[in-house]
Amino acid sequence: KITPGHDFNDFEIGERFGLDKISIFDADARVDAAAFLARGESGEWIERYRGKDRFDARKLIVAELKENGFLEKTAIHKLAVGRCYRCQTVIEPYLTPQWFVDIKPLAELAMKVVHDGKIQIIPEGWSNSYFAWMENIKDWCISRQIWWGHQIPAWYCKRCDAANLIAGPGSDYLLTKDAMPIVGRQAPQQCPKCDGTELIQDPDVLDTWFSSGLWPFSTLGWPDSTDDLKTFYPTSTLVTGFDILFFWVARMIMMGLKFMGEVPFRDVYIHALVRDEQGQKMSKSKGNVIDPLDVMNQYGTDAFRFTLAAMAAMGRDIKLAEDRIAGYQNFVNKLWNASRFVQMNLSGASDARHDGYDVLFDNNFELADRWIRSRLASTIVEARKAIEAYRFNDYANVLYQFTWHEFCDWYIEMSKLALNGTVGDDPAKSRKFLSELLDQILLLLHPIMPFVTEEIWQAFGDTRKSIMVQKYPTAPSNWIDAGTETKMAFLMGVVRAIRNLRTEMNCPPGKEVKVICYGQSADLSFLSELRPYLRALARVGSAEFLSSGERPRGAATSVVGATEIYLPLDDLINLDEEQARLAKEVGKVEQELVRVQKKLGNGDFLSKAKEEVVEKEREKASQFEEKIRTLRSSLEKIREIQAGRS
């Protein structure tokens, strides 16, 4: 059977072959015989089915087939049917008069502006989806039979269209396909054909996406040529989801070109879809929806915003897990505590606040100051590049790395020596430098952490204007100092090496150690000048710097570049006791590893347990294996030290 009036695919077939579109239902899904009677058909069957509900009519058809011996069998057949999203009633395709837009000419212009680069879709791969939709576009049905929306600007004369206006319940009317509309921007006062004044407006409203497509300019005063329209159209960037690339973005482009003669925006950034931590799309039925309000109440809005930015890798969806949000909450706390440190050192000082950033532009700095300013400049450059390229995850991660791992972990600790006068001779200048540096960090972070940065910003001066009206940081090229960064990287490498040796040998954190370094004269001279930093950062009590000579026996050792580092630890730990402790710990971890490996070797466990549970056990096994390797490495070092004594 082919039913062009009640099936989308059959409608297309009917269009190709010129078939009649017969509607057998009325608006209440009851059998309507009008179409058959209009074709001159008659018979008892018409009366049998006329006015019957669709479900009752189907039962009658089965009964009639059976009665006449035409029914071979009945069987349940599953198929996809449309249902009302509210009451789940089955929807029947039903032909009614609608308003359409011949959209293909507009689509061709909209494709051209993307082809020509006047509009850039980011990531670029979504351009293919855009073109696929636009190249296969069909006439756009813009009328909807719903309560809310812009009412269609069309009117009908009750006198001229009396035969085409069918009275419905209340004051409603149904229109036939032969109704003749009077279209105008303003409501007409009378019928242009008969001068009648009894006019009714079309009850349909515009498709939501038609109204939304006008948004870029209709909100700015169009069709009037307002100052807002001249200033803000076209805008620079539209940020949206991939699921409305055709429904909304394409319509805005077509409408903008049609009514404004210009594209509505230059860039379209398609953001990621936020999924649960297993990568499943969130839905109420699955029970995996993460309510952003709950997350913000628990972890803070800035932590949530930073998490989404840090995970928004271009072209990949976000697998949102609460432990990631908790991790970035720690970052917010780290920034807050660092700011408290700066504020504490400014409190009560006559030079506490400043106007402008005069100290940052000075050139007479200690090593740590030159290094952090150079890193700040590089961070500003990288952050700006990331934002301009819509690489928001790179933007967030660059700022995270600089703020936590360079400013907080290293510079703040080193600045304490300048603030107390151990390094340098101008603590006041160091305070100003620290304050100006923090301001730059707050400005860099403000776009994705607006609340905490504003709070901290205002805490440093009651009369300061809001951080949101400040200029975004820029860095002079002469701030970047590759030589200083190389020197600092060497110092940090030495400090890390000493810290690692202390940890591996279970050296008490508060104990100062003796360090002996062998290497090139220039490197040793550099380290010798930085003894205060070695003492503060690695708890080095005494240090020797030798370019030659016999290496110490019975010492833990590490190498950084061309520099050998030795820590004689026999005066700090009891090697025999430490060897026994490590051996006991190895045995304990080995037992845990055997237990996990036994579980992973159990076929029933692997087949019945959830994949995430199995993966968690595998991670445990890897962690235990790594811990055993580390413990055995420490044991081997102790044996080497003991062997060196004998």
XYZ file of C-alpha atoms in Angstrom:
646
model
C 0.000 0.000 0.000
C 1.043 3.599 -0.571
C -0.584 6.234 1.668
C 0.878 9.647 0.785
C -1.470 11.336 3.244
C -0.294 9.386 6.302
C 3.351 8.396 5.913
C 6.449 10.527 5.343
C 8.137 8.108 2.942
C 4.895 7.496 1.051
C 4.428 11.250 0.765
C 7.774 11.492 -1.073
C 6.738 8.640 -3.392
C 3.423 10.373 -4.033
C 5.247 13.590 -4.910
C 7.433 11.799 -7.454
C 4.555 9.952 -9.141
C 1.754 12.490 -8.778
C -0.426 10.361 -6.492
C -3.462 11.807 -4.723
C -2.918 12.652 -1.061
C -6.051 11.253 0.561
C -6.588 12.014 4.245
C -8.805 9.429 5.956
C -8.730 11.032 9.435
C -10.158 14.175 10.930
C -8.271 16.270 13.510
C -9.361 13.876 16.301
C -7.983 10.797 14.493
C -11.456 9.517 13.610
C -12.227 8.131 10.158
C -13.350 10.954 7.851
C -15.215 9.905 4.691
C -15.185 13.370 3.095
C -12.263 12.618 0.779
C -13.945 9.444 -0.538
C -17.322 11.100 -1.001
C -15.635 13.955 -2.888
C -14.249 11.367 -5.305
C -17.759 9.996 -5.928
C -17.233 6.788 -3.989
C -20.088 5.210 -2.034
C -21.026 1.981 -0.348
C -21.960 0.366 2.921
C -18.329 0.285 3.997
C -18.241 4.087 4.237
C -20.993 4.121 6.833
C -19.384 1.209 8.668
C -16.161 3.139 9.300
C -17.301 6.775 9.269
C -16.560 8.528 12.591
C -14.850 5.520 14.132
C -11.766 6.022 16.286
C -8.596 4.837 14.507
C -8.024 1.969 16.955
C -11.646 0.795 16.696
C -11.475 1.050 12.903
C -8.433 -1.229 12.831
C -10.276 -3.870 14.840
C -13.207 -3.625 12.417
C -10.852 -4.136 9.462
C -9.413 -7.318 10.998
C -12.921 -8.584 11.745
C -14.082 -7.854 8.181
C -11.063 -9.606 6.652
C -11.727 -12.638 8.828
C -15.441 -12.567 8.035
C -14.757 -12.636 4.295
C -12.098 -15.323 4.544
C -9.213 -13.043 3.590
C -7.339 -13.231 6.908
C -4.494 -15.723 6.968
C -3.068 -14.886 10.402
C -2.391 -12.075 12.881
C 1.034 -11.492 14.437
C 2.635 -8.944 16.734
C 4.923 -6.675 14.724
C 7.316 -4.250 16.418
C 7.929 -0.934 14.698
C 8.931 2.603 15.595
C 5.981 4.936 16.089
C 5.912 8.568 17.106
C 4.398 9.420 20.480
C 3.446 12.597 22.285
C 6.270 13.448 24.686
C 3.757 14.367 27.400
C 0.982 11.760 27.336
C 2.652 9.107 25.133
C -0.341 8.996 22.748
C 0.592 7.541 19.344
C 0.935 10.302 16.753
C -0.571 9.852 13.288
C 0.998 11.693 10.320
C -1.732 14.053 9.146
C -1.828 16.485 6.224
C -2.809 20.053 7.084
C -2.169 23.410 5.373
C 1.184 24.819 6.548
C 3.479 27.733 5.761
C 6.766 26.932 4.022
C 9.872 28.922 3.115
C 11.755 28.190 -0.099
C 15.029 27.982 1.795
C 17.434 26.561 -0.792
C 18.509 29.958 -2.246
C 19.332 31.182 1.268
C 21.173 27.940 2.036
C 23.430 28.430 -0.987
C 24.513 31.845 0.306
C 25.006 30.427 3.808
C 27.269 27.682 2.455
C 29.285 30.187 0.432
C 30.219 32.355 3.433
C 31.587 29.277 5.238
C 33.414 28.081 2.111
C 34.938 31.556 1.694
C 36.057 31.744 5.335
C 33.811 34.645 6.313
C 32.486 32.311 9.012
C 34.784 29.772 10.649
C 33.302 26.684 12.344
C 35.524 25.346 15.144
C 36.468 22.479 15.346
C 36.720 22.408 11.574
C 35.286 18.882 11.338
C 31.809 20.222 12.109
C 31.887 22.103 8.793
C 31.284 18.760 7.077
C 28.076 18.257 9.063
C 27.015 21.802 8.267
C 27.499 21.318 4.513
C 25.823 17.888 4.561
C 22.683 19.404 6.064
C 22.667 22.475 3.857
C 23.297 20.626 0.590
C 20.286 18.376 1.219
C 18.001 21.065 2.599
C 14.274 21.007 1.819
C 11.542 23.602 2.027
C 11.241 24.749 5.620
C 7.873 24.365 7.349
C 7.759 27.430 9.597
C 4.226 27.142 11.043
C 3.431 25.435 14.338
C 0.170 24.605 16.106
C 1.227 25.459 19.651
C 0.200 28.040 22.233
C 3.309 30.202 22.441
C 5.263 31.982 19.718
C 5.108 34.781 17.170
C 1.734 34.495 15.455
C 1.859 34.134 11.666
C 1.282 37.615 10.113
C -1.530 36.433 7.838
C -5.260 37.198 7.948
C -8.364 35.746 6.279
C -11.596 37.410 5.240
C -14.638 35.679 6.724
C -16.707 36.668 3.714
C -14.334 35.739 0.875
C -12.980 32.613 2.599
C -16.220 31.432 4.190
C -15.953 28.011 2.529
C -12.342 27.567 3.664
C -12.780 28.488 7.334
C -14.096 25.541 9.331
C -15.322 26.452 12.798
C -13.702 24.449 15.569
C -14.294 24.305 19.324
C -14.729 27.711 20.939
C -13.463 30.468 18.675
C -10.931 28.268 16.849
C -10.906 27.822 13.101
C -9.446 25.184 10.835
C -8.169 26.317 7.449
C -8.426 24.391 4.211
C -5.617 24.370 1.685
C -7.605 26.730 -0.564
C -7.793 29.559 2.001
C -6.426 32.856 0.595
C -4.269 34.718 3.158
C -3.766 38.455 3.390
C -0.103 38.850 4.389
C 1.295 42.069 5.822
C 3.650 43.504 8.412
C 0.725 45.365 9.977
C -2.761 44.004 10.604
C -5.031 45.025 7.664
C -8.109 47.107 8.404
C -10.218 45.567 5.644
C -10.188 42.912 2.945
C -8.510 44.254 -0.218
C -10.906 42.170 -2.334
C -14.358 42.833 -0.841
C -13.581 45.649 1.635
C -14.970 43.458 4.422
C -13.769 44.179 7.944
C -14.367 40.761 9.510
C -10.830 39.396 9.440
C -9.259 36.648 11.533
C -5.530 36.060 11.995
C -3.951 32.726 11.159
C -3.926 30.754 14.451
C -0.506 29.183 13.801
C 2.728 30.554 15.256
C 6.227 30.659 13.800
C 8.621 27.783 14.352
C 10.807 28.527 17.382
C 13.922 28.279 15.229
C 12.510 30.856 12.811
C 12.108 33.345 15.652
C 15.484 32.356 17.120
C 17.112 32.790 13.724
C 16.283 36.507 13.909
C 17.908 36.856 17.324
C 21.316 38.358 16.332
C 19.678 41.512 14.970
C 16.071 41.564 16.235
C 17.346 41.976 19.810
C 19.311 45.064 18.741
C 16.336 47.084 17.491
C 15.933 45.796 13.935
C 14.246 46.767 11.627
C 15.239 50.222 12.930
C 18.856 51.236 12.383
C 19.735 51.645 16.056
C 23.116 52.450 17.596
C 23.165 48.987 19.199
C 22.593 47.353 15.825
C 25.419 49.345 14.244
C 27.752 48.574 17.151
C 27.098 44.916 17.882
C 26.122 43.423 14.519
C 27.908 41.370 13.420
C 29.285 39.975 16.661
C 32.547 38.058 16.928
C 31.828 34.580 18.286
C 28.911 32.215 18.827
C 29.416 29.367 21.314
C 26.924 26.529 21.003
C 26.395 22.760 20.938
C 26.646 20.520 17.892
C 23.028 19.385 18.193
C 21.668 22.781 17.083
C 24.249 23.545 14.397
C 21.550 23.179 11.743
C 18.452 24.129 13.747
C 19.813 27.432 15.037
C 23.259 28.348 13.708
C 22.444 27.752 10.040
C 19.130 29.616 10.389
C 20.857 32.630 11.980
C 23.372 32.722 9.136
C 20.629 32.545 6.491
C 18.468 35.161 8.220
C 21.407 37.493 8.774
C 22.441 37.344 5.137
C 18.844 37.854 3.988
C 17.821 40.754 6.205
C 21.147 42.402 7.105
C 23.270 41.547 4.079
C 26.062 40.466 6.424
C 27.023 37.386 8.424
C 25.842 37.509 12.066
C 29.181 36.315 13.535
C 32.713 35.432 12.448
C 33.424 32.295 14.488
C 31.177 29.434 15.604
C 32.725 27.427 18.440
C 31.107 24.009 18.940
C 31.665 23.027 22.558
C 31.866 19.535 23.982
C 28.985 17.480 25.321
C 29.209 16.840 29.064
C 28.806 13.120 29.835
C 29.094 11.101 33.037
C 32.421 9.619 34.133
C 31.786 6.427 32.103
C 31.197 8.488 28.956
C 27.424 7.890 28.956
C 25.068 10.684 27.953
C 23.300 12.016 31.029
C 19.606 11.220 31.328
C 17.059 11.131 34.118
C 16.051 7.579 33.225
C 19.633 6.358 33.765
C 19.924 8.303 36.996
C 23.346 9.646 36.011
C 22.519 13.348 35.781
C 24.944 15.638 37.611
C 23.028 18.710 38.771
C 25.325 21.737 38.325
C 23.655 23.547 41.221
C 24.490 20.673 43.571
C 28.070 20.612 42.281
C 28.465 24.365 42.768
C 27.067 24.171 46.291
C 29.511 21.405 47.188
C 32.693 22.462 45.387
C 32.177 26.105 44.454
C 31.283 27.714 41.144
C 34.858 28.615 40.215
C 36.095 25.056 40.750
C 33.272 23.764 38.544
C 33.943 26.330 35.815
C 37.670 25.602 35.851
C 37.008 21.847 35.629
C 34.835 22.240 32.537
C 37.400 24.501 30.872
C 40.326 22.208 31.729
C 38.512 19.180 30.280
C 37.124 20.884 27.163
C 39.618 19.451 24.676
C 38.584 20.419 21.162
C 36.596 17.697 19.427
C 36.192 15.499 22.521
C 33.288 15.182 24.933
C 33.791 15.771 28.650
C 33.636 12.762 30.982
C 32.724 14.574 34.169
C 33.714 12.954 37.452
C 33.327 14.588 40.845
C 36.871 13.706 41.893
C 38.148 15.930 39.075
C 36.025 18.803 40.375
C 37.352 18.178 43.885
C 40.882 18.363 42.486
C 40.265 21.791 41.013
C 38.615 22.881 44.259
C 42.043 22.261 45.785
C 43.468 24.575 43.132
C 41.046 27.335 44.168
C 42.090 26.805 47.790
C 45.750 26.944 46.761
C 45.209 30.315 45.078
C 43.331 31.591 48.122
C 46.094 30.532 50.521
C 48.790 32.030 48.290
C 46.860 35.300 48.283
C 46.614 35.175 52.072
C 50.399 34.804 52.201
C 50.863 37.883 50.021
C 48.309 39.854 52.026
C 49.956 38.833 55.299
C 53.307 40.172 54.104
C 51.742 43.441 52.933
C 49.712 43.976 56.088
C 50.902 46.965 58.079
C 53.666 47.867 55.641
C 53.768 51.506 54.580
C 54.474 50.357 51.035
C 51.623 47.843 51.085
C 49.773 49.067 48.012
C 50.921 50.660 44.820
C 49.583 52.387 41.761
C 50.403 50.700 38.469
C 52.983 47.988 37.958
C 56.270 49.857 38.283
C 58.275 47.107 40.016
C 57.479 44.442 37.419
C 59.090 46.663 34.778
C 62.318 47.054 36.750
C 65.382 45.119 35.592
C 67.375 44.814 38.813
C 66.195 41.477 40.218
C 67.440 38.420 42.025
C 67.425 35.069 40.190
C 64.013 33.960 41.492
C 62.375 37.250 40.480
C 63.892 37.195 36.985
C 62.774 33.582 36.574
C 59.164 34.038 37.696
C 58.765 37.179 35.567
C 60.078 35.282 32.555
C 57.693 32.413 33.250
C 54.833 34.909 33.707
C 55.581 36.427 30.307
C 55.641 33.017 28.623
C 52.405 32.071 30.378
C 50.690 35.252 29.173
C 51.769 34.535 25.594
C 50.627 30.891 25.756
C 47.326 31.793 27.441
C 46.489 34.394 24.810
C 47.317 32.000 21.974
C 45.137 29.296 23.534
C 42.147 31.625 23.951
C 42.430 32.990 20.429
C 42.502 29.415 19.069
C 39.579 28.310 21.310
C 41.832 25.763 23.049
C 40.233 26.363 26.431
C 41.700 23.221 27.977
C 45.207 24.394 27.072
C 44.378 27.838 28.453
C 43.248 26.385 31.787
C 46.156 23.947 32.036
C 48.779 26.614 31.266
C 47.429 28.791 34.079
C 47.139 25.817 36.440
C 50.754 24.811 35.800
C 52.105 28.323 36.305
C 49.996 29.213 39.343
C 50.374 26.006 41.303
C 53.655 24.425 40.210
C 55.736 27.537 39.574
C 54.286 30.432 41.566
C 53.047 28.514 44.634
C 55.423 25.538 44.765
C 58.624 27.403 43.950
C 58.463 31.173 43.854
C 56.542 31.743 47.081
C 59.013 29.539 48.963
C 61.956 31.383 47.400
C 60.376 34.796 47.994
C 60.414 34.187 51.748
C 64.199 34.609 51.650
C 63.849 38.002 49.962
C 61.076 39.099 52.310
C 63.141 38.328 55.425
C 66.318 39.857 53.994
C 68.278 36.610 53.587
C 68.527 37.203 49.831
C 68.760 40.709 48.382
C 68.683 43.979 50.269
C 65.219 45.443 49.560
C 62.322 43.580 51.245
C 59.955 46.454 50.389
C 60.640 45.982 46.692
C 60.090 42.243 47.078
C 56.711 42.870 48.698
C 55.636 45.101 45.825
C 56.907 42.624 43.260
C 54.987 39.795 44.927
C 51.811 41.886 45.021
C 52.077 42.924 41.373
C 52.778 39.344 40.349
C 49.660 38.112 42.155
C 47.592 40.780 40.378
C 48.758 39.440 37.020
C 47.784 35.903 38.023
C 44.322 37.057 39.120
C 43.814 38.864 35.814
C 44.880 35.777 33.858
C 42.522 33.508 35.793
C 39.537 35.847 35.964
C 37.716 34.703 32.773
C 37.252 31.174 34.124
C 37.416 31.882 37.875
C 35.517 35.180 38.137
C 34.241 34.985 41.706
C 37.294 34.097 43.763
C 39.547 36.365 41.685
C 37.179 39.312 42.222
C 37.033 38.570 45.953
C 40.826 38.475 46.248
C 41.229 41.537 44.017
C 38.945 43.625 46.207
C 40.672 42.381 49.373
C 43.817 44.243 48.303
C 42.199 47.675 48.176
C 38.762 49.068 48.976
C 38.935 51.683 46.223
C 40.017 49.347 43.421
C 37.724 49.112 40.420
C 36.326 45.685 39.608
C 38.792 43.219 38.141
C 36.434 42.653 35.219
C 37.100 46.146 33.818
C 40.896 45.795 33.963
C 42.990 45.149 30.868
C 43.950 41.555 30.226
C 47.701 41.056 30.785
C 50.266 41.566 28.054
C 53.983 40.937 28.456
C 56.916 42.858 26.962
C 59.149 40.547 24.953
C 62.198 41.512 27.032
C 60.645 39.870 30.102
C 61.334 36.426 28.639
C 64.802 35.372 29.796
C 65.807 31.958 28.452
C 69.175 32.041 30.231
C 67.608 32.604 33.634
C 65.038 29.864 33.003
C 67.868 27.440 32.163
C 69.711 28.304 35.376
C 66.558 27.980 37.431
C 65.728 24.628 35.831
C 69.168 23.394 36.934
C 68.634 24.605 40.510
C 65.165 23.015 40.620
C 66.611 19.768 39.294
C 69.212 19.704 42.076
C 66.588 20.459 44.738
C 64.301 17.714 43.413
C 67.187 15.239 43.367
C 68.047 15.969 47.012
C 64.380 15.747 48.022
C 63.990 12.414 46.218
C 67.069 10.964 47.898
C 65.791 12.059 51.298
C 62.405 10.447 50.607
C 63.873 7.216 49.282
C 66.106 6.870 52.314
C 63.256 7.758 54.700
C 65.187 10.722 56.052
C 63.132 12.681 58.644
C 61.707 15.850 56.988
C 63.075 18.221 59.622
C 66.643 16.902 59.521
C 69.244 18.910 57.661
C 71.560 16.906 55.426
C 75.080 17.273 54.174
C 75.443 17.438 50.382
C 78.593 16.896 48.336
C 78.487 17.948 44.677
C 80.964 17.093 41.922
C 80.791 18.754 38.529
C 81.887 21.582 36.281
C 83.279 24.708 37.893
C 80.616 27.042 36.483
C 77.750 24.861 37.745
C 79.343 24.433 41.161
C 80.004 28.158 41.481
C 76.369 28.840 40.605
C 75.113 26.388 43.245
C 77.519 27.765 45.827
C 76.028 31.234 45.391
C 72.557 29.785 45.992
C 73.236 28.068 49.323
C 70.320 29.908 51.011
C 67.910 28.426 48.462
C 69.336 24.923 48.949
C 68.922 25.269 52.709
C 65.337 26.569 52.444
C 64.100 24.260 49.678
C 65.963 20.996 50.384
C 66.975 21.269 54.065
C 70.685 21.283 53.193
C 72.708 22.004 56.349
C 76.157 22.005 54.773
C 77.391 21.642 51.218
C 80.715 20.963 49.526
C 81.319 21.736 45.850
C 84.236 19.840 44.306
C 85.389 19.633 40.715
C 87.538 16.533 41.291
C 88.553 13.978 43.880
C 87.462 10.605 45.184
C 83.705 10.162 45.456
C 82.361 9.491 48.949
C 81.568 5.897 49.843
C 78.444 4.972 51.733
C 76.293 7.763 50.278
C 73.070 7.989 48.295
C 73.680 9.524 44.890
C 71.888 11.208 42.010
C 72.930 13.017 38.833
C 71.537 16.279 37.409
C 73.071 17.185 34.076
C 76.839 17.013 34.574
C 76.586 17.381 38.358
C 76.852 14.403 40.722
C 75.068 14.752 44.063
C 76.012 12.674 47.132
C 74.190 12.501 50.464
C 76.096 10.733 53.272
C 73.163 9.525 55.320
C 74.787 7.295 57.915
C 74.667 10.072 60.510
C 70.936 10.588 59.920
C 69.460 7.090 59.726
C 70.291 3.656 61.086
C 70.978 1.694 57.906
C 70.331 -1.694 59.507
C 66.974 -0.577 60.899
C 66.022 1.039 57.590
C 66.970 -2.124 55.694
C 64.757 -4.203 57.992
C 61.871 -1.746 57.635
C 62.066 -1.763 53.846
C 62.281 -5.562 53.687
C 59.188 -5.846 55.885
C 57.329 -3.332 53.703
C 58.279 -5.241 50.535
C 56.846 -8.439 52.010
C 53.610 -6.702 52.979
C 53.076 -5.173 49.518
C 53.941 -8.483 47.824
C 51.145 -10.167 49.793
C 48.688 -7.499 48.618
C 49.861 -7.985 45.027
C 49.353 -11.769 45.246
C 45.811 -11.234 46.543
C 44.917 -8.902 43.655
C 46.577 -11.131 41.040
C 44.613 -14.113 42.356
C 41.386 -12.177 41.900
C 42.370 -11.115 38.373
C 43.180 -14.732 37.548
C 39.682 -15.848 38.544
C 37.548 -16.360 35.427
C 34.275 -15.995 37.352
C 35.353 -12.619 38.706
C 36.373 -11.352 35.251
C 33.115 -12.491 33.639
C 30.701 -11.335 36.358
C 32.250 -8.148 37.746
C 31.595 -4.756 36.158
C 34.300 -3.504 33.820
C 35.100 -0.543 36.072
C 35.587 -2.907 39.056
C 37.973 -5.108 37.058
C 39.854 -2.042 35.832
C 40.198 -0.788 39.401
C 41.802 -4.080 40.460
C 44.217 -3.881 37.523
C 45.195 -0.383 38.594
C 45.825 -1.683 42.127
C 48.102 -4.393 40.730
C 50.089 -1.820 38.738
C 50.432 0.422 41.792
C 51.635 -2.460 43.977
C 54.190 -3.503 41.334
C 55.507 0.060 41.093
C 55.733 0.353 44.886
C 57.678 -2.920 45.099
C 60.134 -1.656 42.468
C 60.648 1.570 44.436
C 61.152 -0.243 47.749
C 63.616 -2.693 46.218
C 65.516 0.195 44.642
C 65.842 1.790 48.094
C 66.981 -1.542 49.548
C 69.613 -1.857 46.843
C 70.940 1.622 47.626
C 71.287 0.754 51.306
C 73.173 -2.430 50.408
C 75.476 -0.393 48.160
C 76.127 2.079 50.985
C 76.840 -0.762 53.412
C 79.116 -2.403 50.863
C 80.987 0.879 50.439
C 81.758 0.961 54.151
C 83.337 -2.469 54.218
